[in-house]
Coordinates of C-alpha atoms in Angstrom, one line a residue:
X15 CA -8.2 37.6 -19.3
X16 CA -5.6 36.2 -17.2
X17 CA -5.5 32.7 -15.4
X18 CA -5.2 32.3 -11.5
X19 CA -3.6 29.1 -10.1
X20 CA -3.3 28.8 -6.4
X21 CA -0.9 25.9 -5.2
X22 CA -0.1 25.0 -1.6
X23 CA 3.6 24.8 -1.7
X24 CA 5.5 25.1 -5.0
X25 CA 6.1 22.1 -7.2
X26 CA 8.3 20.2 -7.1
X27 CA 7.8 17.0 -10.0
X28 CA 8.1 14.3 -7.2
X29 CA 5.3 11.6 -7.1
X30 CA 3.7 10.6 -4.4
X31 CA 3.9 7.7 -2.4
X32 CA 1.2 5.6 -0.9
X33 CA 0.3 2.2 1.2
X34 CA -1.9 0.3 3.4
X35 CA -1.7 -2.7 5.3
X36 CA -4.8 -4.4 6.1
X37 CA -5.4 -7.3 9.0
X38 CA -8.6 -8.5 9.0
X39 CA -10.4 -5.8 6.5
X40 CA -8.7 -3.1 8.8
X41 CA -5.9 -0.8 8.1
X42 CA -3.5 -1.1 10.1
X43 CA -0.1 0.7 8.8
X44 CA -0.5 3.3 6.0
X45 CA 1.8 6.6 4.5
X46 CA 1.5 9.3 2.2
X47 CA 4.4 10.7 1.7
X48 CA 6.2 12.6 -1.2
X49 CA 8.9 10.6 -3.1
X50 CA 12.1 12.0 -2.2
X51 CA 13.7 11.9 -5.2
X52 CA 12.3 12.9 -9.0
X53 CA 11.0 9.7 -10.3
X54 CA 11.9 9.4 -14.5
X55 CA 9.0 7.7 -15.1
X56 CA 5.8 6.4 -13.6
X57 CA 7.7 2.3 -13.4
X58 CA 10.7 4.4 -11.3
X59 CA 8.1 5.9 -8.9
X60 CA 6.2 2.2 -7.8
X61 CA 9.6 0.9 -8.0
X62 CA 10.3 3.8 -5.2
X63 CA 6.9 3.0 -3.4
X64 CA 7.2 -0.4 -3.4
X65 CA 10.6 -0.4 -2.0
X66 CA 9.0 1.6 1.3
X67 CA 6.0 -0.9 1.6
X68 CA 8.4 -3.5 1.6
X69 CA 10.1 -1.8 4.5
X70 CA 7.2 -1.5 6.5
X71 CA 6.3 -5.1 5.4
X72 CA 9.0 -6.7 6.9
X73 CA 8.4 -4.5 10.1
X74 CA 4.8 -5.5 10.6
X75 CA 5.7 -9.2 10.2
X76 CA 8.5 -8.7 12.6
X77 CA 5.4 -7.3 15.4
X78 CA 3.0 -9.4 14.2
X79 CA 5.7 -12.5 14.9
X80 CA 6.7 -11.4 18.3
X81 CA 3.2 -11.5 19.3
X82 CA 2.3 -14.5 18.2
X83 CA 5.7 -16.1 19.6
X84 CA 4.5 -14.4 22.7
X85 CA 0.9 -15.7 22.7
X86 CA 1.8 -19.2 21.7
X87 CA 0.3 -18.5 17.9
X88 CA 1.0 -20.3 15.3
X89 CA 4.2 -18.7 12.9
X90 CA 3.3 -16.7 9.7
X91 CA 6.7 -17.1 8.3
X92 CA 5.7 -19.8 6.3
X93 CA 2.9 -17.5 4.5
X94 CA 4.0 -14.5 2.6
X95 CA 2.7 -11.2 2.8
X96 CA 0.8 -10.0 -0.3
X97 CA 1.7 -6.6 -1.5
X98 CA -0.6 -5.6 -4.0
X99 CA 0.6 -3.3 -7.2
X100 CA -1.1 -1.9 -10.2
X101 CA 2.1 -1.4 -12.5
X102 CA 2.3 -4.4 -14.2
X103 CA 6.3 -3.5 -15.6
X104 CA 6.6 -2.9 -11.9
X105 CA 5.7 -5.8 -11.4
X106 CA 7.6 -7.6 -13.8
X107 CA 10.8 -6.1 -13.1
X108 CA 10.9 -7.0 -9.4
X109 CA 10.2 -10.3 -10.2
X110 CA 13.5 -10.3 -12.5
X111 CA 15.6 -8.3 -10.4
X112 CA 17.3 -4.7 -11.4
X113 CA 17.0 -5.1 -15.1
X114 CA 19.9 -3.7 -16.9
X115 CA 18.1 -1.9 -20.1
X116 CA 18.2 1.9 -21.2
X117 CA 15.1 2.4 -19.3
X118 CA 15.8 1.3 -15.9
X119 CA 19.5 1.1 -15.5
X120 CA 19.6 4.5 -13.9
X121 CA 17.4 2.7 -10.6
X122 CA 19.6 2.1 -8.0
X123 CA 20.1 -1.5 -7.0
X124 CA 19.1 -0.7 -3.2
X125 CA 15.4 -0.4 -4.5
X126 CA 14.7 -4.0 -5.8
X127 CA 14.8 -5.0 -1.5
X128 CA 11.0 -6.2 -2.7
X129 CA 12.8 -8.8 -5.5
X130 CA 14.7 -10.2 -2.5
X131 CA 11.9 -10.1 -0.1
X132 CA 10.3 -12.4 -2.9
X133 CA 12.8 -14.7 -3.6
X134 CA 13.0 -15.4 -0.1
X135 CA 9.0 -16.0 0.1
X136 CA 8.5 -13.2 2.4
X137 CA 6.5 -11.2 -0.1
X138 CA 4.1 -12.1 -2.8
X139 CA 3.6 -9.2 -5.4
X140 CA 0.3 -9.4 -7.3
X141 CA -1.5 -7.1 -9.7
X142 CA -4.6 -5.4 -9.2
X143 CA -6.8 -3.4 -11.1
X144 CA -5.8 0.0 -10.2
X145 CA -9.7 0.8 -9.6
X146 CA -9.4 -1.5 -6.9
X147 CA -6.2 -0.4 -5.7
X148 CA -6.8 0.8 -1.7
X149 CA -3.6 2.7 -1.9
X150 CA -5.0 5.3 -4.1
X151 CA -6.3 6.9 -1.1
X152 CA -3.2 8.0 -0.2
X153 CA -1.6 9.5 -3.4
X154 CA -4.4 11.1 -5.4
X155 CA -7.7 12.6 -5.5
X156 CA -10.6 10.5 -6.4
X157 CA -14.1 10.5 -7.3
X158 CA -16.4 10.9 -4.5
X159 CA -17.6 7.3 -5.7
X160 CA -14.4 5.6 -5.6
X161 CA -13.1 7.6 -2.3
X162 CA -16.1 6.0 -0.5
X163 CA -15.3 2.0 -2.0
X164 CA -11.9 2.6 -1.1
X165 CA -12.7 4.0 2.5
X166 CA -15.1 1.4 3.1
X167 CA -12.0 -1.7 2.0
X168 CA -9.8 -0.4 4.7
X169 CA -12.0 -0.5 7.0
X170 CA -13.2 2.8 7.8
X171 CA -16.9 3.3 8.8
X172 CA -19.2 6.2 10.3
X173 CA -19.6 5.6 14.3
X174 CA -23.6 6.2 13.5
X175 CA -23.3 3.1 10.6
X176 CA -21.2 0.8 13.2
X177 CA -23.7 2.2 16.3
X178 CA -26.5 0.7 13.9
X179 CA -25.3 -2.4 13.3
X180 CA -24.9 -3.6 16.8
X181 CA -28.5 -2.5 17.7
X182 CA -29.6 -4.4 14.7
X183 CA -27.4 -7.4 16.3
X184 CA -29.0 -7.8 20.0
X185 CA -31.1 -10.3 20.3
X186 CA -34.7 -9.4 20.6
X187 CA -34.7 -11.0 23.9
X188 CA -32.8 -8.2 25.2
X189 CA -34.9 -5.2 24.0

């Protein structure tokens, strides 16, 4: 008996990248985007995502600091943005810098931007449980389960469920 596949475009072994920048339980900034380059292993392909995030990062402070300059706001330069990551070698490598080894010498030093970023307080990178990871709407399919938790943490909501709530909010002196 033979076996059908049906594929959108062909493959091509690139991961996928993914983000999301929240203010105030809201997205504000996300991608998904395919990596442009084959990643060697699953540390080269957050190393690869990170790096973007990072870019968008220091964007979204630079707007967020020109409004605040322009309102009279207090700075957040002095607060660093926390960029969330489930690959703990990730992790641990950006905190290092470009690590030498037979693993990860082939990464181009151009993509440990995030280690500077860091250094210079900018960025904090901190693990998380990759069930809890709100980027994982953006580079895989999930669990009907999961897709609605993750939904729901950046801020997304059904116009009925937010209609709903501000009925349930007026005061009964006004109905």
């Amino acid at each position: 008996m033979p076996i059908f596949g049906f594929l959108s475009r062909s493959h091509k072994a690139r991961s996928q990248t993914g983000y999301v920048f929240t203010c105030g339980n809201t997205a504000v900034s996300w991608k998904s985007v395919k990596q442009t380059m084959v990643a060697t292993s699953s540390n080269h392909s957050e190393v690869l995502a990170i790096h973007e995030a990072s870019r968008e990062c220091v964007w979204l402070r630079n707007m967020i600091e020109h409004i605040q300059e322009s309102c009279g706001l207090p700075s957040i330069k002095d607060s660093p943005t926390i960029l969330y990551e489930d690959n703990a070698a990730c992790i641990a490598q950006l905190s290092e810098g470009f690590i030498k080894g037979d693993r990860t010498k082939h990464i181009s030093p151009k993509f440990f931007y995030a280690h500077e970023l860091q250094k210079n307080g900018e960025i904090d990178i901190k693990q998380i449980r990759s069930s809890d990871n709100l980027a994982d709407l953006f580079t895989k399919a999930l669990p009907t389960t999961t897709f609605k938790r993750l939904t729901y943490g950046i801020g997304l909501r059904k116009l009925k469920d937010i209609a709903s709530k501000e009925t349930e909010q007026v005061s009964p002196m006004f109905t």
